[in-house]
Coordinates of C-alpha atoms and ligand atoms in Angstrom, one line a residue:
M1285 CA -117.2 33.6 37.1
R1286 CA -120.6 31.9 36.9
F1287 CA -121.7 30.5 40.3
R1288 CA -121.9 26.7 40.4
T1289 CA -122.3 24.7 43.6
R1290 CA -123.3 21.2 44.5
F1291 CA -125.1 19.2 47.1
A1292 CA -123.1 16.0 47.6
P1293 CA -124.8 13.6 50.0
S1294 CA -123.5 10.0 50.7
P1295 CA -126.2 7.4 50.4
S1296 CA -125.3 5.6 53.6
G1297 CA -128.7 6.3 55.1
H1298 CA -131.8 8.3 54.6
L1299 CA -131.6 12.0 54.5
H1300 CA -132.6 13.9 57.6
L1301 CA -133.4 17.5 58.3
G1302 CA -129.7 18.3 58.6
H1303 CA -129.0 17.2 55.1
A1304 CA -132.1 19.0 53.9
Y1305 CA -130.8 22.1 55.5
S1306 CA -127.5 21.7 53.7
A1307 CA -129.3 21.2 50.4
A1308 CA -131.5 24.3 51.1
C1309 CA -128.4 26.4 51.9
A1310 CA -126.8 25.5 48.5
W1311 CA -130.1 25.8 46.6
H1312 CA -131.0 29.2 48.1
L1313 CA -127.6 30.6 47.4
T1314 CA -127.9 29.4 43.8
A1315 CA -131.2 31.1 43.5
E1316 CA -129.8 34.4 44.8
T1317 CA -126.8 34.3 42.5
G1318 CA -128.7 33.0 39.4
G1319 CA -126.1 30.2 39.1
E1320 CA -126.4 26.4 39.1
C1321 CA -126.6 23.7 41.7
I1322 CA -125.8 20.1 40.9
L1323 CA -126.4 17.0 42.8
R1324 CA -123.7 14.4 43.2
L1325 CA -123.9 11.0 45.0
E1326 CA -120.8 10.3 47.0
D1327 CA -121.1 6.6 47.3
I1328 CA -117.5 5.3 47.2
D1329 CA -117.8 3.7 50.6
T1330 CA -119.3 0.6 49.1
T1331 CA -119.6 -1.0 52.6
R1332 CA -122.0 1.6 53.9
C1333 CA -123.7 3.1 50.8
K1334 CA -126.7 1.3 49.4
P1335 CA -128.7 1.8 46.1
E1336 CA -131.9 2.0 48.1
F1337 CA -130.6 5.0 50.0
A1338 CA -129.5 6.6 46.7
Q1339 CA -133.0 6.2 45.4
S1340 CA -134.4 7.6 48.7
I1341 CA -132.2 10.7 48.4
L1342 CA -133.5 11.3 44.9
D1343 CA -137.1 10.8 46.0
D1344 CA -136.7 13.1 49.1
L1345 CA -135.1 15.9 47.2
A1346 CA -137.7 15.8 44.5
W1347 CA -140.4 15.8 47.1
L1348 CA -138.9 18.9 48.7
G1349 CA -139.0 20.6 45.3
F1350 CA -135.3 20.7 44.6
A1351 CA -134.3 20.2 41.0
W1352 CA -130.9 19.7 39.5
P1353 CA -129.3 19.0 36.1
K1354 CA -129.2 15.4 34.9
P1355 CA -127.4 13.0 34.7
V1356 CA -126.3 13.0 38.4
R1357 CA -122.7 12.0 38.9
V1358 CA -122.5 8.8 40.9
Q1359 CA -119.0 8.4 42.3
S1360 CA -118.9 4.6 42.5
A1361 CA -118.9 4.6 38.6
H1362 CA -115.6 6.5 38.6
F1363 CA -113.1 4.6 40.7
D1364 CA -110.6 4.6 37.8
A1365 CA -110.5 8.4 37.7
Y1366 CA -109.9 8.5 41.5
S1367 CA -107.1 6.0 41.2
D1368 CA -105.4 8.1 38.4
T1369 CA -105.6 11.1 40.7
L1370 CA -103.9 9.2 43.5
S1371 CA -101.3 8.0 41.0
T1372 CA -100.5 11.6 40.1
L1373 CA -99.7 12.3 43.7
T1374 CA -97.7 9.1 44.0
G1375 CA -95.8 10.0 40.8
L1376 CA -94.8 13.3 42.5
G1377 CA -93.4 11.3 45.5
L1378 CA -96.1 12.6 47.8
T1379 CA -97.7 9.4 49.1
Y1380 CA -96.4 6.2 50.7
R1381 CA -97.7 2.8 51.4
C1382 CA -98.9 2.2 55.0
F1383 CA -99.3 -1.4 56.0
K1384 CA -100.1 -0.5 59.6
T1385 CA -103.5 -1.6 61.0
R1386 CA -105.7 0.8 62.8
R1387 CA -104.6 -0.8 66.0
D1388 CA -100.9 -0.3 65.2
I1389 CA -101.5 3.4 64.5
L1390 CA -103.5 3.9 67.7
D1391 CA -100.7 2.2 69.7
E1392 CA -98.1 4.3 68.0
I1393 CA -100.0 7.5 68.7
A1394 CA -100.5 6.6 72.3
R1395 CA -96.7 6.1 72.7
A1396 CA -95.9 9.5 71.0
P1397 CA -94.2 12.0 73.2
H1398 CA -96.6 14.8 72.5
G1399 CA -99.7 12.8 73.0
P1400 CA -102.4 11.9 70.6
G1401 CA -104.2 14.4 68.4
E1402 CA -107.9 14.4 67.5
G1403 CA -109.2 14.8 64.0
P1404 CA -112.6 14.4 62.3
D1405 CA -111.6 10.9 61.3
G1406 CA -110.4 10.0 64.8
Q1407 CA -106.7 10.1 65.8
I1408 CA -104.2 12.1 63.8
Y1409 CA -101.3 10.2 62.4
R1410 CA -98.2 12.3 61.8
G1411 CA -96.3 9.7 59.8
P1412 CA -93.6 7.1 60.5
R1413 CA -90.5 8.2 62.3
D1414 CA -88.3 6.3 59.7
P1415 CA -89.5 5.5 56.2
M1416 CA -89.9 1.8 55.4
S1417 CA -86.9 0.3 53.6
A1418 CA -87.4 -0.6 49.9
D1419 CA -86.6 -4.2 50.8
E1420 CA -89.1 -4.5 53.6
E1421 CA -91.8 -2.9 51.4
A1422 CA -91.0 -5.3 48.5
E1423 CA -91.2 -8.3 50.9
R1424 CA -94.5 -7.2 52.4
L1425 CA -96.0 -6.7 48.9
A1426 CA -94.7 -10.1 47.8
R1427 CA -96.4 -11.6 50.9
G1428 CA -99.6 -10.0 49.6
E1429 CA -100.0 -7.8 52.7
S1430 CA -102.6 -5.1 52.1
H1431 CA -101.8 -1.4 52.5
A1432 CA -103.4 2.0 52.4
W1433 CA -101.8 5.0 50.7
R1434 CA -101.1 8.0 52.9
L1435 CA -100.2 11.5 52.0
S1436 CA -96.7 12.5 53.2
I1437 CA -97.1 16.0 54.7
D1438 CA -93.2 16.2 55.0
H1439 CA -92.9 15.6 51.3
C1440 CA -95.6 18.1 50.5
R1441 CA -93.7 20.7 52.6
D1442 CA -90.5 19.8 50.7
L1443 CA -92.2 20.2 47.4
L1444 CA -94.0 23.5 48.1
G1445 CA -91.4 25.1 50.4
K1446 CA -92.7 28.4 52.0
E1447 CA -95.8 28.2 49.9
F1448 CA -97.0 25.3 52.0
D1449 CA -97.7 27.7 55.0
R1450 CA -99.2 30.3 52.8
L1451 CA -102.0 28.1 51.3
G1452 CA -105.4 29.5 51.9
F1453 CA -108.9 29.9 50.6
E1454 CA -111.7 32.4 50.5
V1455 CA -114.7 32.0 52.7
M1456 CA -117.8 33.7 51.3
G1457 CA -118.5 36.9 53.2
E1458 CA -115.5 36.5 55.5
G1459 CA -112.4 36.8 53.3
W1460 CA -109.2 34.9 53.2
R1461 CA -108.4 32.0 55.6
A1462 CA -105.2 30.1 56.1
A1463 CA -105.5 26.5 55.0
Q1464 CA -103.6 24.7 57.9
A1465 CA -103.0 21.9 55.4
D1466 CA -101.2 19.7 57.9
A1467 CA -103.9 19.8 60.5
L1468 CA -104.9 16.2 59.8
G1469 CA -101.4 14.7 59.5
D1470 CA -100.6 12.0 57.0
V1471 CA -104.2 11.2 56.0
I1472 CA -105.2 8.1 54.1
L1473 CA -105.8 9.0 50.4
G1474 CA -106.2 5.4 49.2
R1475 CA -108.1 3.1 51.6
R1476 CA -107.1 -0.5 51.6
D1477 CA -110.6 -1.6 50.8
I1478 CA -111.7 0.7 48.1
G1479 CA -108.3 2.2 46.9
T1480 CA -109.5 5.8 47.2
S1481 CA -110.9 8.1 49.8
Y1482 CA -113.4 10.9 50.2
H1483 CA -110.7 13.5 50.0
I1484 CA -109.5 12.3 46.6
A1485 CA -112.9 11.8 45.1
V1486 CA -114.3 15.1 46.3
V1487 CA -111.3 17.2 45.1
H1488 CA -111.3 15.4 41.8
D1489 CA -115.0 15.8 41.2
D1490 CA -115.3 19.4 42.3
A1491 CA -112.7 20.3 39.7
L1492 CA -114.1 18.1 37.0
Q1493 CA -117.6 19.5 37.6
E1494 CA -116.2 23.1 37.7
I1495 CA -117.6 23.9 41.1
T1496 CA -116.9 27.6 41.9
H1497 CA -118.5 27.6 45.4
I1498 CA -118.7 24.8 48.0
V1499 CA -121.4 25.1 50.6
R1500 CA -120.8 22.6 53.3
G1501 CA -121.4 22.1 57.1
V1502 CA -118.9 23.5 59.6
D1503 CA -118.1 19.9 60.4
L1504 CA -116.2 19.8 57.2
E1505 CA -114.3 23.0 57.9
E1506 CA -111.3 21.0 59.3
V1507 CA -110.8 18.9 56.1
T1508 CA -111.0 21.9 53.8
G1509 CA -107.3 22.9 54.4
L1510 CA -106.3 19.4 53.2
H1511 CA -108.5 19.8 50.1
V1512 CA -106.9 23.1 49.3
L1513 CA -103.5 21.4 49.5
L1514 CA -104.6 18.6 47.2
Q1515 CA -106.0 21.1 44.7
R1516 CA -102.6 22.9 44.7
L1517 CA -100.7 19.7 44.3
L1518 CA -102.9 18.6 41.4
G1519 CA -102.9 22.0 39.7
L1520 CA -106.7 22.5 40.2
N1521 CA -108.6 25.6 41.0
T1522 CA -109.6 26.3 44.6
P1523 CA -113.3 27.1 44.9
V1524 CA -114.7 29.7 47.3
Y1525 CA -116.1 28.1 50.5
R1526 CA -119.1 28.7 52.7
F1527 CA -119.6 26.8 55.9
H1528 CA -123.1 26.6 57.3
P1529 CA -124.0 25.8 60.9
L1530 CA -125.4 22.4 61.7
I1531 CA -128.9 22.1 62.9
T1532 CA -129.6 20.4 66.1
D1533 CA -132.5 18.6 67.9
E1534 CA -134.5 20.1 70.8
T1535 CA -131.7 19.0 73.2
G1536 CA -129.0 20.8 71.2
K1537 CA -127.6 17.6 69.8
R1538 CA -126.4 17.4 66.2
L1539 CA -128.7 15.3 64.0
A1540 CA -127.2 12.0 62.9
K1541 CA -128.2 9.4 60.4
R1542 CA -129.3 7.2 63.2
D1543 CA -132.0 9.7 64.4
R1544 CA -134.8 8.0 62.6
A1545 CA -137.4 10.5 63.7
A1546 CA -135.7 13.3 61.8
T1547 CA -135.4 11.5 58.5
L1548 CA -137.3 13.1 55.6
K1549 CA -138.9 9.7 54.9
S1550 CA -140.4 9.4 58.4
L1551 CA -141.5 13.1 58.4
R1552 CA -143.3 12.4 55.1
E1553 CA -144.8 9.2 56.4
A1554 CA -146.0 11.1 59.4
G1555 CA -148.0 13.3 57.1
L1556 CA -145.9 16.4 56.8
S1557 CA -145.9 18.3 53.6
P1558 CA -142.8 19.7 51.8
A1559 CA -144.0 23.2 53.0
D1560 CA -144.0 21.9 56.6
V1561 CA -140.5 20.6 56.2
H1562 CA -139.3 23.9 54.8
A1563 CA -140.9 25.7 57.7
R1564 CA -139.1 23.4 60.1
L1565 CA -135.8 24.1 58.3
Q1566 CA -136.5 27.8 58.7
A1567 CA -137.3 27.4 62.3
A1568 CA -134.3 25.1 63.0
R1569 CA -132.0 27.6 61.5
P1570 CA -129.4 28.4 64.0
T1571 CA -129.2 32.0 65.1
G1572 CA -126.0 33.9 65.4
Ligands
LIG461 N1 -120.4 13.6 51.0 C1 -120.1 14.4 52.1 C2 -121.0 14.1 53.2 O1 -122.1 13.6 53.0 C3 -120.2 15.9 51.9 C4 -119.4 16.4 50.7 C5 -118.7 17.7 50.9 O2 -119.2 18.8 51.1 O3 -117.5 17.7 50.7 O4 -120.7 14.4 54.4

């Protein structure tokens, strides 16, 4: 199997040292294996992503000396493909329309007997106690009410039976890991504003682009089990994963897009050379 990985930033801000670190992890592993690393722009969140940030990502990566095959896949040009992927899951009876607002969901979770759960996207929604009747659904659709599409974990369990709990994936250098595919509950796969979601787009594109290894930050460890479930449901290969630690500032805080001082743009404007940035990445590398 030829090694093929990707760096897949979202152009919702300028890249900072944390992103550069992630890119460096993917690129170095590629160099070691003699494989290929592609760049993909994950810009489906049209409210937050901006073309000027996409350009700035291309400029910053080129400045750092990273090269990748062209053309670069830009996700916002492929909404139809993501919609088809979601339809496949809907055709299998694995999704449902959710008309609830964020507020409704939070209230419902707060009233739940076992207390609220926390996930990377906030609270975990475990699904409705009773499914909505076909009449109510038709009425709400006729009224033009907007809805999101959620994955039904119960229906996934019904479909896969015992296999559901046996899903897993390989972590480079560590071996097999159980997927815990239900950890995030009934996640939104089709947002009401854009009709798709990060989970659908990323799983679709990793398969389409024949990614064999996914190098991503530990902050995305929790969503990986869901991605493995989606790959299984869609009949796609599961890549091998590697999770890299996140680099932090001097106070130990994780770098965020709002930390202007750490953006590659500001470091470049402050007179740093690409070699200086690479040295910083090396120094910022978490130990242990
Ligand atoms: N686009 C995602 C992000 O910027 C990362 C993609 C992934 O590794 O799945 O956080």
